[in-house]
XYZ file of C-alpha atoms in Angstrom:
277
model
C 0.000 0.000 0.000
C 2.687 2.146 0.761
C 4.538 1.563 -2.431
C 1.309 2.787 -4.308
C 0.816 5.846 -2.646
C 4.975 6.763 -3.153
C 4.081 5.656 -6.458
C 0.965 8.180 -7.086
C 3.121 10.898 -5.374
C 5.613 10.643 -7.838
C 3.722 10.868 -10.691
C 1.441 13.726 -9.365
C 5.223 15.177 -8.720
C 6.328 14.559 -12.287
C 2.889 16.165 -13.987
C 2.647 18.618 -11.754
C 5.203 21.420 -13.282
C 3.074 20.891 -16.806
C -0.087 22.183 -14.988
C 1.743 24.820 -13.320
C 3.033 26.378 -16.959
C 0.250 28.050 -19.147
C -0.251 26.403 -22.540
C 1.785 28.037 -24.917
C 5.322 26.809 -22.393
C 4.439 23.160 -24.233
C 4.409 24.574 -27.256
C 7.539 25.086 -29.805
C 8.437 28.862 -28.604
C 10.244 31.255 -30.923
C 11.819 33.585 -28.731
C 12.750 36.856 -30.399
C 12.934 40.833 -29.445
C 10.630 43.906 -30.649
C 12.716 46.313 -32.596
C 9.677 48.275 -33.231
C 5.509 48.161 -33.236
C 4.865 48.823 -37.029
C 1.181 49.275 -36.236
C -1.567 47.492 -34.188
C -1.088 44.318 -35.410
C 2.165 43.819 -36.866
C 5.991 44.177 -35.593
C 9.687 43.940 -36.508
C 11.992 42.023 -34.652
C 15.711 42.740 -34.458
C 16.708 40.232 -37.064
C 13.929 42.270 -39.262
C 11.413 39.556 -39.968
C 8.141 41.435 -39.570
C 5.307 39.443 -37.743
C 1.913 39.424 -37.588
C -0.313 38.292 -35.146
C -2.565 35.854 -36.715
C -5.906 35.576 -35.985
C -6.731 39.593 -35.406
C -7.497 42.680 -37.406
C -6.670 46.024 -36.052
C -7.582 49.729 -38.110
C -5.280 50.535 -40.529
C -2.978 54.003 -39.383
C 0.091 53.648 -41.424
C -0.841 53.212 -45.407
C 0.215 56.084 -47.521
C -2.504 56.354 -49.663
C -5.642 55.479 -46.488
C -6.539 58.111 -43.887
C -5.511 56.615 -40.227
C -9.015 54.754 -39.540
C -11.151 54.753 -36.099
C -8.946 53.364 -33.669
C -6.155 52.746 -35.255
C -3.579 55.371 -33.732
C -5.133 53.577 -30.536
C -4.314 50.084 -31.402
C -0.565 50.948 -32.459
C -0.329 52.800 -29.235
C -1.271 49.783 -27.557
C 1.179 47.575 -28.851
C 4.138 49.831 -29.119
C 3.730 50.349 -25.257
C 3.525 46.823 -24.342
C 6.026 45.088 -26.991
C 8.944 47.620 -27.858
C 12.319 46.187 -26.501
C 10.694 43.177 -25.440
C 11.301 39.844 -25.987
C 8.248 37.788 -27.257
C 7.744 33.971 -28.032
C 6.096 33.327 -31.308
C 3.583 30.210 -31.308
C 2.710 28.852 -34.904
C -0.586 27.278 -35.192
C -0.288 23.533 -35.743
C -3.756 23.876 -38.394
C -1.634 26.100 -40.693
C 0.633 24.871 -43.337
C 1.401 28.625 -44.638
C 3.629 30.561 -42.481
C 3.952 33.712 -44.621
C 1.230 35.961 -45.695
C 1.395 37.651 -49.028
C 3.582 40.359 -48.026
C 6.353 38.008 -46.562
C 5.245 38.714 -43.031
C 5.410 35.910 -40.575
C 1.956 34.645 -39.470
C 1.912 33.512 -35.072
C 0.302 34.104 -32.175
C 2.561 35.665 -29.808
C 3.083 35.451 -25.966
C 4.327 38.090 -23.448
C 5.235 36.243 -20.618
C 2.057 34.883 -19.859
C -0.251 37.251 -21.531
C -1.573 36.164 -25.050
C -1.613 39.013 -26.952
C -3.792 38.046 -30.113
C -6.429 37.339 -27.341
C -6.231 40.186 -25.623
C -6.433 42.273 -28.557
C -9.844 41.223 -29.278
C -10.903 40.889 -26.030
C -10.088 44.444 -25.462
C -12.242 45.539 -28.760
C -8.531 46.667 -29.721
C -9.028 45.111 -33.083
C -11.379 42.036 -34.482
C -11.308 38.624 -35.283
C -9.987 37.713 -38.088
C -9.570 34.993 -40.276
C -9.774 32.785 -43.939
C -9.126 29.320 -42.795
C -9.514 27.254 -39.652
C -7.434 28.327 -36.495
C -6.659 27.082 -32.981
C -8.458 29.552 -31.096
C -11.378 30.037 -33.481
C -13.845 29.156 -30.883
C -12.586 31.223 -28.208
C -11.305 34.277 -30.332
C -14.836 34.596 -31.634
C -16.431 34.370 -28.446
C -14.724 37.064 -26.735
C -15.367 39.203 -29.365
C -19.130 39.356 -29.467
C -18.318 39.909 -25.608
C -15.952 42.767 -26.420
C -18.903 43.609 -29.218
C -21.757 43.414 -26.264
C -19.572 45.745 -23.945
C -19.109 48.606 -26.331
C -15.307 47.963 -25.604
C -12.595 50.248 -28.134
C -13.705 49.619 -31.976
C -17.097 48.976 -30.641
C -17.821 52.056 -28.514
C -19.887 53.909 -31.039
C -20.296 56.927 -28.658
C -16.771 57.360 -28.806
C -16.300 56.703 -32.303
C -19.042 59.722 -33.143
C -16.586 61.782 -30.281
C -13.747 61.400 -32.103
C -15.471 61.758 -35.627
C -17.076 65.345 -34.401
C -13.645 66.391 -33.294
C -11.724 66.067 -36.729
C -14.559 67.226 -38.400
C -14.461 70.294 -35.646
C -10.688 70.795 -36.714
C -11.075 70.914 -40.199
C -13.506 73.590 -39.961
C -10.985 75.420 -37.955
C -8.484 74.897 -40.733
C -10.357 75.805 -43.360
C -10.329 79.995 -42.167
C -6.387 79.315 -42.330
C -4.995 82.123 -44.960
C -7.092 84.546 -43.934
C -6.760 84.418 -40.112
C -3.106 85.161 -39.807
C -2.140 81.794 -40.607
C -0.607 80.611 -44.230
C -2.508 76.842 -45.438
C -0.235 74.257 -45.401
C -0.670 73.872 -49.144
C 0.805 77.242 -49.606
C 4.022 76.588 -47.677
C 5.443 75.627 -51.219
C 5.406 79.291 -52.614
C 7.705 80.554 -49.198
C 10.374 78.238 -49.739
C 13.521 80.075 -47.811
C 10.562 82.354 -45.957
C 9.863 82.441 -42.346
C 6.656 81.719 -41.644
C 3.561 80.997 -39.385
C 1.097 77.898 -40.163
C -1.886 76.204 -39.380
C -2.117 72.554 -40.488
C -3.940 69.336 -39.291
C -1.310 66.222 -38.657
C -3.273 63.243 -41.459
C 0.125 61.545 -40.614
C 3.489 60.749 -38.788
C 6.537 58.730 -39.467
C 9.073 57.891 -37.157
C 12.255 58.406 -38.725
C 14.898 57.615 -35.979
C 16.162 60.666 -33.778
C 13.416 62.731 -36.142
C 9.467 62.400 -36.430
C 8.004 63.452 -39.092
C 4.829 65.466 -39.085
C 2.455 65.586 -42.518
C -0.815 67.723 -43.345
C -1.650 65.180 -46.035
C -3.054 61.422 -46.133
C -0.535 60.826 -48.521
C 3.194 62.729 -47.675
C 4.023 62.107 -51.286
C 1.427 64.565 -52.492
C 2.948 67.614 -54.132
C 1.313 70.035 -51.681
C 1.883 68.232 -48.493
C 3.771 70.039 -46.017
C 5.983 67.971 -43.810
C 7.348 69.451 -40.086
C 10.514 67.512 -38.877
C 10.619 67.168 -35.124
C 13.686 66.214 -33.730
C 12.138 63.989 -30.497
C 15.461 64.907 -27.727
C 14.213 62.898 -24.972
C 10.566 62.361 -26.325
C 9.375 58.895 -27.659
C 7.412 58.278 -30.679
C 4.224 57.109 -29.412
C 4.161 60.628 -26.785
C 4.942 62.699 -29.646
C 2.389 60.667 -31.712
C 0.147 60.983 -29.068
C 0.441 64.624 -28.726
C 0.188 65.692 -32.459
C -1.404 63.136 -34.907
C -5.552 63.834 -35.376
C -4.704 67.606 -33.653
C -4.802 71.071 -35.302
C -1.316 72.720 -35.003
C 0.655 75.831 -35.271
C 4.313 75.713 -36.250
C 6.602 78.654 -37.098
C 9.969 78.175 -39.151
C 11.514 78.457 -42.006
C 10.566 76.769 -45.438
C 12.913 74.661 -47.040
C 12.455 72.619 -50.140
C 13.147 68.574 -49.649
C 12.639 66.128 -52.924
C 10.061 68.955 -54.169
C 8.232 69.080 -51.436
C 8.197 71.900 -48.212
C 8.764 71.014 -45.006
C 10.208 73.007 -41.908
C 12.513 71.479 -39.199
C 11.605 72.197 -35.316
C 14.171 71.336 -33.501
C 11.792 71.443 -30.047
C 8.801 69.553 -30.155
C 7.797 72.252 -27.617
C 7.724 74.794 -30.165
C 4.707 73.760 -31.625
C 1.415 74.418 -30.209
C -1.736 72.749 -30.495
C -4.727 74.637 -31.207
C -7.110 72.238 -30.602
């Protein structure tokens, strides 16, 4: 009798640590690091192979020729905060016998310690379920999303969707008086290139360029009159500065210069612009 219970002991003993250890432990971790959050749902490590989390959806906030969509400034913020520097394990899922998607990026579902990511993301209405074949978590990843759905949670809040539409469309207003309120349009910054000068413009879009972030009036920064403002960050991060400007009507004072035929003006303070609103 004694024998058996040593014996039981040692097997609850030997089984015991696999209980202990969430899920994704058992599986076949790929451990890399976050170079950088490319947007809410996608990443580069430091080897630079770009992931993307499989399974989820977030709003689209860096394609050139796309306005940043509802929430999608949000979900990048959201990401970049949790994953930059970090380093990550990357579970494949064992239903999937493509890796890639179409543009080369690497298709997982990817673990922070013990925090799944791709499951908090829609659990958090941070993006939505998404899929075109069978996946491991279908069941669950589709159940927390009508929860997420039911609990007006980020995408889904629809009062703060209308907020943040009545805002832009409140700043645009605003920008449309500019040329005739003591401020030049963005769109004329072209005609005072090597001219001081005071402007009004709405941030459509930022790039993070290394020690500089860029600042653009247009959807599209390739558009002949988009007017670009070069921050140097100093001790500022992207996401603050990203935070502070994108989606917000600004005022920025400098000198013109002409860059690949386009304007732009370098501030070498982010401090030395203000937001109007």
């Amino acid at each position: 009798m004694e024998g058996l219970i040593k014996k039981r002991h040692l097997l609850i003993l030997f089984f015991l640590p696999i209980f202990l250890f969430p899920l994704h432990a058992l599986a076949k971790c790929q451990y890399v690091v976050v170079k950088r959050v490319v947007d809410g749902d996608t990443f580069l490590t430091k080897s630079g192979q770009r992931v993307r989390l499989l399974g989820v959806d977030t709003p689209e906030s860096v394609i050139n020729s796309r306005p940043v969509q509802w929430f999608g400034k949000q979900a990048y913020w959201w990401l970049s905060e949790r994953l930059t520097g970090k380093r990550v394990c990357l579970e494949r899922d064992p239903n999937r016998a493509v890796n890639l998607d179409k543009y080369g990026r690497l298709l997982r579902y990817v673990w922070l310690g013990k925090s799944f990511l791709n499951r908090e993301i829609i659990a958090e209405g941070i993006g939505r379920f998404y899929h075109r074949e069978p996946l491991q978590y279908d069941g669950e990843f589709r159940r927390l999303q009508f929860k997420a759905i039911k609990q007006g949670k980020g995408i889904w809040d629809i009062n703060a969707h209308r907020s943040w539409l009545k805002q832009k469309i409140e700043r645009l207003k605003l920008l449309s008086s500019c040329g005739s309120n003591g401020y030049l349009c963005p769109w004329d910054a072209k005609d005072y290139i090597g001219k001081k000068i005071r402007v009004m413009l709405y941030v459509n879009k930022t790039h993070d360029a290394g020690s500089k972030f860029l600042l653009n009036s247009e959807v599209d920064y390739r558009a002949w009159d988009n007017l670009t403002v070069v921050v140097y960050k100093g001790r500022h991060s992207s996401v603050e500065l990203d935070r502070k400007f994108w989606g917000h009507l600004i005022e920025v004072r400098g000198t013109v210069r002409l860059y690949k035929d386009r304007a732009e003006i370098v501030v070498k303070n982010p401090d030395e612009i203000r937001v109007i609103k």
